[in-house]
Amino acid sequence: MSRTTADTRMSRPVVVTEAAREALLGLAQPDTGAERPALFVTVTGEDGGEYQYGFEWRGSAEVADSDLVADCEEFVVVVPAADAPRLTGATVDADPQFGMVITNPNTPRKPDGLADAPADSAQAEELRTRIDRLFAETVNPALASHSGAIKLERIEDGVLYVSLLGGCQGCSGAALTLQDGIERFIVETMPEIHKVVDVTDHGAGTMPFLTRNPMTGRNPA
C-alpha cells in the first residue's frame, strides 16, 4: 500500500505510487534548507490527444493553499491550481523503461474555438479578438526576429491553447520562450487568462531557430 497521503486542502489529490516515491527519492533534489522539497507537476502542452507534462523541484514554501498536493513524507508533489482541472485524480508512477509516468483520467477537449471562454458569445468573441490583436501587434513582431509566429487555437477555462509556427516550431528554446516570455506577458495583460499551453507538433518543424547538438545535448552557441 502506498505511503502517500493527501493534503486535506483537496478532495481528489494527485496520487503518487510507492514506486514513484522511491524513484524520486533517488533523484537529485534542491537544497531547500529546512523546507521539504516540492516537485511541481504541470501541464506543458498536448500531443496525440493526451496532455504533456513538466516536472520541476522547488521549495515547499512556494506551495499555494489552492494547489493540489500529495504528501510523500520526505517531499511533496504539487499540481498548481491552474492545472488542477487537468490533473485531478491523476497517478504518478515509475516505470523501469520509461521513467516517471502519469496516468491521467483527464484528456484535452476537442477544439471548438471558444470552449469554456466567457459564457456570453459576444464576450468570448471580444476576448478572442483582443488576443488575436495582441499577437498581431506585439507578440508576433517580436517572434519574427526568429522567423517565428504564434497562433491562437482555442480558449478553455481561462487557459489559452496556442500553436507556434515557423522558426518557433521545433525550436529547442520554444518552451522557455513560451513560459518565461509569452505566457507571463499574456497573463499580465489579459486578466481572463491564467495559463498558456503549447499544442504545437514540434516534431513536424522544418526550420527551427535553435536545434540541440545530438552529441552534447546543448544548443549551438
CSV table of C-alpha atoms in Angstrom, one decimal:
chain,number,residue,atom,x,y,z
A,1,MET,CA,0.0,0.0,0.0
A,2,SER,CA,1.3,3.4,-0.9
A,3,ARG,CA,2.6,5.6,1.9
A,4,THR,CA,1.3,8.7,0.1
A,5,THR,CA,-1.3,10.7,1.9
A,6,ALA,CA,-3.4,13.6,0.5
A,7,ASP,CA,-3.2,17.1,1.7
A,8,THR,CA,-6.6,17.9,3.2
A,9,ARG,CA,-6.9,21.1,1.1
A,10,MET,CA,-8.0,19.0,-2.0
A,11,SER,CA,-10.6,16.2,-2.0
A,12,ARG,CA,-9.2,14.4,-5.0
A,13,PRO,CA,-5.4,14.8,-4.9
A,14,VAL,CA,-2.9,13.5,-7.4
A,15,VAL,CA,-1.7,10.0,-6.3
A,16,VAL,CA,2.0,9.1,-6.1
A,17,THR,CA,2.7,5.4,-6.0
A,18,GLU,CA,5.4,3.9,-3.7
A,19,ALA,CA,7.5,3.1,-6.8
A,20,ALA,CA,7.4,6.7,-7.9
A,21,ARG,CA,8.2,7.9,-4.4
A,22,GLU,CA,11.2,5.7,-4.2
A,23,ALA,CA,12.4,6.7,-7.7
A,24,LEU,CA,12.0,10.4,-6.8
A,25,LEU,CA,14.0,9.9,-3.6
A,26,GLY,CA,16.8,8.7,-5.8
A,27,LEU,CA,16.9,11.8,-7.9
A,28,ALA,CA,19.0,14.9,-7.1
A,29,GLN,CA,16.8,17.3,-5.1
A,30,PRO,CA,17.5,21.0,-4.5
A,31,ASP,CA,18.9,22.2,-1.2
A,32,THR,CA,15.8,23.9,0.3
A,33,GLY,CA,17.2,24.2,3.9
A,34,ALA,CA,14.6,23.4,6.5
A,35,GLU,CA,11.9,23.2,3.8
A,36,ARG,CA,10.8,19.9,2.3
A,37,PRO,CA,11.5,19.8,-1.5
A,38,ALA,CA,8.4,20.1,-3.6
A,39,LEU,CA,8.1,18.5,-7.1
A,40,PHE,CA,5.8,20.7,-9.2
A,41,VAL,CA,4.0,18.8,-11.9
A,42,THR,CA,2.4,20.9,-14.7
A,43,VAL,CA,0.7,20.5,-18.0
A,44,THR,CA,3.0,21.9,-20.7
A,45,GLY,CA,1.1,21.0,-23.8
A,46,GLU,CA,-0.8,18.4,-25.8
A,47,ASP,CA,0.2,15.6,-28.2
A,48,GLY,CA,-2.0,13.0,-29.9
A,49,GLY,CA,-5.0,13.8,-27.7
A,50,GLU,CA,-3.0,13.5,-24.5
A,51,TYR,CA,-1.5,16.0,-22.1
A,52,GLN,CA,2.3,16.5,-21.9
A,53,TYR,CA,3.9,17.3,-18.5
A,54,GLY,CA,6.7,19.1,-16.9
A,55,PHE,CA,8.5,18.4,-13.6
A,56,GLU,CA,10.4,21.0,-11.5
A,57,TRP,CA,11.8,20.8,-8.0
A,58,ARG,CA,11.1,23.8,-5.8
A,59,GLY,CA,10.8,24.6,-2.1
A,60,SER,CA,7.6,23.8,-0.3
A,61,ALA,CA,7.2,27.4,0.7
A,62,GLU,CA,6.1,28.0,-2.9
A,63,VAL,CA,3.0,25.8,-2.5
A,64,ALA,CA,-0.2,27.8,-2.5
A,65,ASP,CA,-3.2,27.0,-0.5
A,66,SER,CA,-5.2,26.2,-3.6
A,67,ASP,CA,-2.6,23.9,-5.1
A,68,LEU,CA,-3.2,20.1,-5.4
A,69,VAL,CA,-0.8,18.4,-3.1
A,70,ALA,CA,0.3,14.8,-2.3
A,71,ASP,CA,2.5,14.4,0.8
A,72,CYS,CA,5.3,11.9,0.3
A,73,GLU,CA,6.9,12.3,3.7
A,74,GLU,CA,10.4,13.4,2.6
A,75,PHE,CA,8.9,15.7,-0.1
A,76,VAL,CA,5.6,16.8,-1.6
A,77,VAL,CA,4.3,16.5,-5.1
A,78,VAL,CA,2.4,19.6,-6.2
A,79,VAL,CA,0.0,20.4,-9.0
A,80,PRO,CA,-0.6,24.2,-9.3
A,81,ALA,CA,-4.2,25.3,-9.1
A,82,ALA,CA,-4.1,26.4,-12.7
A,83,ASP,CA,-3.5,22.8,-13.8
A,84,ALA,CA,-5.8,21.1,-11.2
A,85,PRO,CA,-8.7,20.6,-13.6
A,86,ARG,CA,-6.4,18.8,-16.0
A,87,LEU,CA,-4.6,16.6,-13.4
A,88,THR,CA,-7.2,16.0,-10.6
A,89,GLY,CA,-7.3,12.2,-10.0
A,90,ALA,CA,-4.1,11.5,-11.9
A,91,THR,CA,-1.5,8.9,-10.7
A,92,VAL,CA,2.3,9.5,-10.8
A,93,ASP,CA,4.1,6.2,-11.2
A,94,ALA,CA,7.6,4.9,-12.1
A,95,ASP,CA,8.4,2.6,-15.0
A,96,PRO,CA,11.8,0.9,-15.3
A,97,GLN,CA,11.8,1.6,-19.0
A,98,PHE,CA,10.1,4.9,-19.4
A,99,GLY,CA,10.9,6.6,-16.1
A,100,MET,CA,8.2,8.8,-14.5
A,101,VAL,CA,4.7,8.1,-15.9
A,102,ILE,CA,1.5,9.9,-15.3
A,103,THR,CA,-1.9,8.1,-15.7
A,104,ASN,CA,-4.5,10.8,-16.1
A,105,PRO,CA,-8.2,10.3,-16.4
A,106,ASN,CA,-8.5,13.7,-17.9
A,107,THR,CA,-7.9,14.4,-21.6
A,108,PRO,CA,-7.9,17.6,-23.7
A,109,ARG,CA,-11.2,18.7,-25.1
A,110,LYS,CA,-11.7,18.6,-28.8
A,111,PRO,CA,-11.0,22.1,-30.3
A,112,ASP,CA,-14.2,24.1,-30.8
A,113,GLY,CA,-12.5,27.5,-31.0
A,114,LEU,CA,-14.2,29.0,-27.9
A,115,ALA,CA,-14.7,26.2,-25.5
A,116,ASP,CA,-15.4,27.5,-22.0
A,117,ALA,CA,-14.5,31.1,-22.8
A,118,PRO,CA,-16.8,33.6,-21.1
A,119,ALA,CA,-20.4,32.2,-21.4
A,120,ASP,CA,-21.7,35.2,-23.4
A,121,SER,CA,-20.8,34.6,-27.0
A,122,ALA,CA,-20.2,38.3,-27.5
A,123,GLN,CA,-17.7,38.4,-24.6
A,124,ALA,CA,-16.0,35.2,-26.0
A,125,GLU,CA,-15.6,36.7,-29.4
A,126,GLU,CA,-14.4,40.0,-27.9
A,127,LEU,CA,-11.7,38.2,-25.9
A,128,ARG,CA,-10.6,36.2,-28.9
A,129,THR,CA,-10.3,39.4,-31.0
A,130,ARG,CA,-8.2,41.1,-28.3
A,131,ILE,CA,-5.9,38.1,-28.1
A,132,ASP,CA,-5.5,38.0,-31.9
A,133,ARG,CA,-4.8,41.7,-31.9
A,134,LEU,CA,-2.2,41.3,-29.1
A,135,PHE,CA,-0.5,38.5,-31.1
A,136,ALA,CA,-0.5,40.5,-34.3
A,137,GLU,CA,0.6,43.8,-32.9
A,138,THR,CA,3.1,42.7,-30.1
A,139,VAL,CA,3.9,39.1,-29.8
A,140,ASN,CA,4.4,38.1,-33.5
A,141,PRO,CA,6.6,41.1,-34.4
A,142,ALA,CA,8.9,40.0,-31.5
A,143,LEU,CA,8.9,36.4,-32.7
A,144,ALA,CA,9.6,37.5,-36.3
A,145,SER,CA,13.2,38.1,-35.4
A,146,HIS,CA,13.5,34.3,-35.1
A,147,SER,CA,11.3,33.7,-38.2
A,148,GLY,CA,8.6,32.5,-35.8
A,149,ALA,CA,4.9,33.3,-35.0
A,150,ILE,CA,2.2,32.2,-32.6
A,151,LYS,CA,-1.4,31.3,-33.4
A,152,LEU,CA,-4.4,31.1,-31.1
A,153,GLU,CA,-6.1,27.7,-31.3
A,154,ARG,CA,-8.8,27.9,-28.5
A,155,ILE,CA,-9.7,29.0,-25.0
A,156,GLU,CA,-10.8,26.7,-22.2
A,157,ASP,CA,-11.3,27.6,-18.5
A,158,GLY,CA,-9.1,30.6,-18.7
A,159,VAL,CA,-6.3,28.6,-20.5
A,160,LEU,CA,-5.1,29.8,-23.8
A,161,TYR,CA,-4.0,27.0,-26.2
A,162,VAL,CA,-1.6,28.1,-28.9
A,163,SER,CA,0.5,26.8,-31.8
A,164,LEU,CA,4.0,28.0,-32.6
A,165,LEU,CA,4.9,28.4,-36.2
A,166,GLY,CA,8.0,28.9,-38.4
A,167,GLY,CA,11.2,29.1,-36.6
A,168,CYS,CA,9.5,28.5,-33.2
A,169,GLN,CA,8.1,25.1,-34.3
A,170,GLY,CA,10.6,22.5,-33.2
A,171,CYS,CA,12.9,25.1,-31.7
A,172,SER,CA,14.7,23.9,-28.5
A,173,GLY,CA,14.1,27.2,-26.9
A,174,ALA,CA,10.4,27.3,-27.5
A,175,ALA,CA,9.3,26.1,-24.1
A,176,LEU,CA,11.4,28.8,-22.4
A,177,THR,CA,10.2,31.5,-24.7
A,178,LEU,CA,6.6,30.5,-24.1
A,179,GLN,CA,6.7,30.1,-20.3
A,180,ASP,CA,9.1,33.0,-19.4
A,181,GLY,CA,8.1,35.4,-22.1
A,182,ILE,CA,4.8,35.0,-23.9
A,183,GLU,CA,2.8,33.4,-21.0
A,184,ARG,CA,3.9,35.9,-18.5
A,185,PHE,CA,3.1,38.8,-20.8
A,186,ILE,CA,-0.3,37.5,-21.7
A,187,VAL,CA,-1.3,36.7,-18.1
A,188,GLU,CA,-0.3,40.1,-17.0
A,189,THR,CA,-2.1,41.8,-19.9
A,190,MET,CA,-5.3,39.6,-20.0
A,191,PRO,CA,-6.9,39.0,-16.6
A,192,GLU,CA,-9.2,36.4,-18.1
A,193,ILE,CA,-6.2,34.2,-19.0
A,194,HIS,CA,-4.2,32.4,-16.3
A,195,LYS,CA,-2.1,29.9,-18.3
A,196,VAL,CA,-0.8,29.4,-21.9
A,197,VAL,CA,-0.4,25.8,-23.2
A,198,ASP,CA,1.6,24.9,-26.3
A,199,VAL,CA,-0.2,22.4,-28.6
A,200,THR,CA,2.4,22.6,-31.4
A,201,ASP,CA,3.5,19.4,-33.2
A,202,HIS,CA,7.2,20.3,-32.7
A,203,GLY,CA,8.3,17.1,-34.4
A,204,ALA,CA,7.0,18.4,-37.7
A,205,GLY,CA,9.0,21.6,-37.6
A,206,THR,CA,11.2,22.1,-40.7
A,207,MET,CA,13.0,25.4,-39.8
A,208,PRO,CA,13.6,25.6,-36.0
A,209,PHE,CA,15.6,28.6,-34.9
A,210,LEU,CA,17.6,26.5,-32.4
A,211,THR,CA,18.3,22.8,-32.5
A,212,ARG,CA,20.1,20.6,-30.0
A,213,ASN,CA,23.5,19.2,-30.8
A,214,PRO,CA,22.9,15.3,-30.8
A,215,MET,CA,26.4,14.7,-29.3
A,216,THR,CA,26.3,17.2,-26.4
A,217,GLY,CA,22.5,17.8,-25.9
A,218,ARG,CA,23.2,21.5,-25.9
A,219,ASN,CA,22.1,24.3,-28.2
A,220,PRO,CA,24.6,25.7,-30.6
A,221,ALA,CA,26.4,28.9,-29.4
